[in-house]
Coordinates of C-alpha atoms in Angstrom, one line a residue:
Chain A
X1 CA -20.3 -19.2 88.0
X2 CA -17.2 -21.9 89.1
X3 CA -16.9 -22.1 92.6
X4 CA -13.7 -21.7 94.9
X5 CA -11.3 -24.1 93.5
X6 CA -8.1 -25.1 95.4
X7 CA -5.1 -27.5 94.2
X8 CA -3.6 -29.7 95.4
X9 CA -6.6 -31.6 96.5
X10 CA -4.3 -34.4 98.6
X11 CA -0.7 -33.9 99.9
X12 CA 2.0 -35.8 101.6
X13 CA 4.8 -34.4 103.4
X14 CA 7.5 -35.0 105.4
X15 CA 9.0 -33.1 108.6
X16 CA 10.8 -30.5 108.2
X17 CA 9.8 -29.7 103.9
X18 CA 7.5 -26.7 103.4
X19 CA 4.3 -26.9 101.4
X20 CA 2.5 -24.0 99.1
X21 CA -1.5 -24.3 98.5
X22 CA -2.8 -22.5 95.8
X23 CA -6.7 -21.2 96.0
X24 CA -9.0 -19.5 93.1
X25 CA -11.8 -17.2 94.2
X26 CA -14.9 -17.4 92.6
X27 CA -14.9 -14.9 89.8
X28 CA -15.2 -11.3 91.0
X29 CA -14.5 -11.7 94.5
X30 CA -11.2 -10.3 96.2
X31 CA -11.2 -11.3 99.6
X32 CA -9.9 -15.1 100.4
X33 CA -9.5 -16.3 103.8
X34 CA -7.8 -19.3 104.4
X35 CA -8.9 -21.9 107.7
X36 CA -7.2 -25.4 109.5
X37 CA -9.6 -27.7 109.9
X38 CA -7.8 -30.5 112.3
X39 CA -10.2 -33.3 114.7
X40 CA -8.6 -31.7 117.6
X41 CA -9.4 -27.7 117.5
X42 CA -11.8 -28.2 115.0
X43 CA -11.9 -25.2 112.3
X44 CA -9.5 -22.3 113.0
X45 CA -9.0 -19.1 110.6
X46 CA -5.2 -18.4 109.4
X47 CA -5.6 -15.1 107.7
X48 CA -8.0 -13.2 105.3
X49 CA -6.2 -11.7 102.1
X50 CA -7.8 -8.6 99.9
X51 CA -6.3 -6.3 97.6
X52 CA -3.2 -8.5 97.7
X53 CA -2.7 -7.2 101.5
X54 CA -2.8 -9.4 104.6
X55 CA -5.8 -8.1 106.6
X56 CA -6.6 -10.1 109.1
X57 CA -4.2 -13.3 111.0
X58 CA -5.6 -15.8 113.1
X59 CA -3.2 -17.3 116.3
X60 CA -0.4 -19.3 114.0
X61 CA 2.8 -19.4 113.9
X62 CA 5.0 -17.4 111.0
X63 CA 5.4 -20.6 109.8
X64 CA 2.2 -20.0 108.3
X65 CA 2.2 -17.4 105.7
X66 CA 0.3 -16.3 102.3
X67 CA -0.2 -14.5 99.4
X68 CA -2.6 -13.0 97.3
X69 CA -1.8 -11.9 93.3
X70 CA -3.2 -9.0 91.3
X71 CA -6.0 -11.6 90.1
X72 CA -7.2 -12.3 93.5
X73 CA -5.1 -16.0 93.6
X74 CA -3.9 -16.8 96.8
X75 CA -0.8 -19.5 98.0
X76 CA -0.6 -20.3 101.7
X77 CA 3.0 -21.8 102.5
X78 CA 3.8 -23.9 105.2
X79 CA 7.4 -24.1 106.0
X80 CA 9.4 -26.6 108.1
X81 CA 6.5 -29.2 108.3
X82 CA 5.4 -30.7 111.7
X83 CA 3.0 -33.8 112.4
X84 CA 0.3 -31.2 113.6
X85 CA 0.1 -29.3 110.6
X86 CA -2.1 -32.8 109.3
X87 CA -4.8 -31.0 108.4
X88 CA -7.6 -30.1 106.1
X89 CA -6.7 -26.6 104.8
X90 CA -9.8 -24.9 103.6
X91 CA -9.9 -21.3 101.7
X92 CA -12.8 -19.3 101.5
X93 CA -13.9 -16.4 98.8
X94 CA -16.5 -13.9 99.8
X95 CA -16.5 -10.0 97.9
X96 CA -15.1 -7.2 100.1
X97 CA -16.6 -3.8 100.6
X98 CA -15.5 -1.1 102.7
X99 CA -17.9 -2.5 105.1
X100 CA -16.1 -5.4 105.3
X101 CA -16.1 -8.8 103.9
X102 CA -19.2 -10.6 102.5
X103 CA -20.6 -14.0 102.8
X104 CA -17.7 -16.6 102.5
X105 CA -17.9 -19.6 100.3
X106 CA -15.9 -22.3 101.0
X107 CA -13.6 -24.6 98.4
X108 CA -13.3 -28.4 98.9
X109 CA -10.2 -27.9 100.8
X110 CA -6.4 -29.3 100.6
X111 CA -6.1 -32.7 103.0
X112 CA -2.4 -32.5 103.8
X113 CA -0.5 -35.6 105.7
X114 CA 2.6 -35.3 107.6
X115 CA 5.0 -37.9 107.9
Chain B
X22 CA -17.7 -12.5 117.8
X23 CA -20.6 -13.9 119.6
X24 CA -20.4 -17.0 121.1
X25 CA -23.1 -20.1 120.3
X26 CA -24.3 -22.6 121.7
X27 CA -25.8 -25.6 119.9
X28 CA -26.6 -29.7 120.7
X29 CA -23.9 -31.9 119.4
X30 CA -26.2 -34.2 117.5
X31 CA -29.8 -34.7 116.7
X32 CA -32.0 -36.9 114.1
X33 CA -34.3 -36.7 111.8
X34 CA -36.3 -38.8 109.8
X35 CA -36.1 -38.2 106.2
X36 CA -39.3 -36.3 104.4
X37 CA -39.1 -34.8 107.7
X38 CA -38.4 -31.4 108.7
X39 CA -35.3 -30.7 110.9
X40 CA -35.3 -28.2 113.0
X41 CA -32.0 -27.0 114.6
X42 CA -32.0 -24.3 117.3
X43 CA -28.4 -22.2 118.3
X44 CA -28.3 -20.0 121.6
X45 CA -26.4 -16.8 120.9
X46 CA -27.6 -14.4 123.7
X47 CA -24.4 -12.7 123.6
X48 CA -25.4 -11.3 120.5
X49 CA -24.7 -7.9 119.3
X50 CA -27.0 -5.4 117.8
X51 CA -24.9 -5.2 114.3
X52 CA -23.7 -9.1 114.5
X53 CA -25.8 -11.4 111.9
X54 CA -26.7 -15.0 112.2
X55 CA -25.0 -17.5 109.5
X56 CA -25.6 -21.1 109.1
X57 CA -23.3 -23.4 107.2
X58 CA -22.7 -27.4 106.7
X59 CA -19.8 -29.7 106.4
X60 CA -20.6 -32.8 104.9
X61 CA -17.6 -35.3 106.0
X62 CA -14.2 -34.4 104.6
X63 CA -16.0 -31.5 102.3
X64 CA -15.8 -27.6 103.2
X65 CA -18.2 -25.9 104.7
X66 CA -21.3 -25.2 102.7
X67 CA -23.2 -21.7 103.5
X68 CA -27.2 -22.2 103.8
X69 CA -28.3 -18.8 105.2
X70 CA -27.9 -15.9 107.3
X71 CA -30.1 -13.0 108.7
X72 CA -29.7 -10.3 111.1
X73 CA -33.1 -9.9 112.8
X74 CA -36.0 -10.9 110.3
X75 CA -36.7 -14.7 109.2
X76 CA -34.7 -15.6 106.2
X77 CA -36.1 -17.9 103.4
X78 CA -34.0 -19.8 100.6
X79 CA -34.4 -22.8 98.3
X80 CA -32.4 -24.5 101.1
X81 CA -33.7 -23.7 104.3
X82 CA -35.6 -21.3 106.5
X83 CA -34.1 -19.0 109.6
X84 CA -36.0 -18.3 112.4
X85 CA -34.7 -15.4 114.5
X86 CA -36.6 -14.8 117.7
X87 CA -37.5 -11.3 118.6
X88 CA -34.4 -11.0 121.2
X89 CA -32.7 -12.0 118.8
X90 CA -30.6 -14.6 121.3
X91 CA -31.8 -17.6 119.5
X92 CA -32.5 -18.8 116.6
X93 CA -33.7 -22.4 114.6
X94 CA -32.6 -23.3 111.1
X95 CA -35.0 -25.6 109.6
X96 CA -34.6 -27.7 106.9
X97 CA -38.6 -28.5 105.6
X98 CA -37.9 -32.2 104.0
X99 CA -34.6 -32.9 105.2
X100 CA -32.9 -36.2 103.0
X101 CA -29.9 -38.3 103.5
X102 CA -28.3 -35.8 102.0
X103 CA -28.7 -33.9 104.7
X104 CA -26.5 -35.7 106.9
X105 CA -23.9 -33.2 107.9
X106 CA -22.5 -31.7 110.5
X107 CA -24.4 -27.9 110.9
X108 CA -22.9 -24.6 112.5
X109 CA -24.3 -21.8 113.6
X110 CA -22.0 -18.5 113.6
X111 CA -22.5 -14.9 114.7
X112 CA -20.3 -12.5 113.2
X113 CA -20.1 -8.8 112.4
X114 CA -20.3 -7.5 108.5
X115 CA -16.8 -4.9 109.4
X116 CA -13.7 -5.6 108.2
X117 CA -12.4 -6.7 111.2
X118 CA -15.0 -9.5 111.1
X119 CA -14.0 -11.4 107.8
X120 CA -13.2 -14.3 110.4
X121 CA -15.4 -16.9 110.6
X122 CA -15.2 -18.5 114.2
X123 CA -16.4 -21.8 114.2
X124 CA -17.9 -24.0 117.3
X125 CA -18.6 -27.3 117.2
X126 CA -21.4 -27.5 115.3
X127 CA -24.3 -30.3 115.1
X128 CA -24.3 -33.6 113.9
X129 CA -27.6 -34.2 112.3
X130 CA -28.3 -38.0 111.1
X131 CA -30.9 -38.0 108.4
X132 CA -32.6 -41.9 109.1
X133 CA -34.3 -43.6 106.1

């Protein structure tokens, strides 16, 4: 079974442009949650998407926003770019019960640089 | 979630086992153990998890003590692909606990 893939693998940006990640679940699983991973705070959870809903948001800004399609895809967007958003961006894909969400298994990740 | 506690680094000879302990004595009754490694630049790659019994995989073991406020992943005959950096996280199987809360994990250095 293919893993999580996510595209880009490497970004660069500028201040002030916005930025969409796109991430594939593993085959069958609906739930994908999306992390920061920066050298300052370290791995930090954005939000969980299932059923194309929003279910769970970490502490970021609105700047920070996603979406899931009816095949379980998911885009995180990043608008007006700061410095700090330099980060590895890291989405996750774990299969969702009503008892909630599964073990997650992580893609490589998207490395974006701000400029 | 719970919180953990782990050593920031340790070492380990390679053929060796590596045995990594985590301090959770915050733990809930319904909140299971996970394990996962970051090799540099790479996401997070799950090993194992348990809730109270020891856990066996092709990767690793997972030791739970009877409290269950501690716990010791060991990797039997660890290589330099080992090297990684290893967290331990408590977290509850609800759909409010689909976050992951990372610490800071340990940096185990597999030495030829």
């Amino acid at each position: 079974k293919a893993g999580v893939t996510q595209t880009p693998r490497y970004l660069i940006k500028t201040r002030g442009q916005q930025v969409t990640l796109s991430c594939s679940p593993i085959s069958g699983h609906r739930s994908v949650s999306w992390y920061q991973q920066t050298p300052g705070q370290g791995l930090q959870f954005l939000f969980e998407y299932f059923s194309e809903t929003q279910r769970n948001k970490g502490n970021f800004p609105g700047r920070f926003s996603g979406r899931q399609f009816s095949n379980s895809r998911s885009e995180m967007n990043v608008s007006t770019l700061e410095l700090g958003d330099s980060a590895l961006y890291l989405c996750a894909s774990s299969f969702r019960s009503s008892g909630g969400s599964g073990t997650q298994y992580f893609g490589p990740g998207t490395r974006l640089l701000v400029l | 979630d719970a919180k953990t506690t782990q050593p920031p680094s340790m070492d380990c000879a390679e053929g060796r086992a590596a045995n990594l302990p985590c301090n959770h004595s915050t733990i809930s009754g319904n909140e299971y153990v996970y394990w996962y490694r970051q090799i540099h630049s790479q996401g997070p790659q799950y090993i194992i998890h348990g809730l109270k019994n020891n856990e066996t995989n092709e990767m690793a073991s997972l030791i739970i003590t009877e409290d269950r406020k501690s716990s010791t992943l060991i990797l039997p005959h660890a290589t330099l692909r080992d090297t990684a950096v290893y967290y331990c996280i408590v977290r509850v199987l609800a759909p409010s606990g689909s976050r992951l809360t990372f610490g800071e994990g340990t940096q185990l250095t597999v030495n030829p």
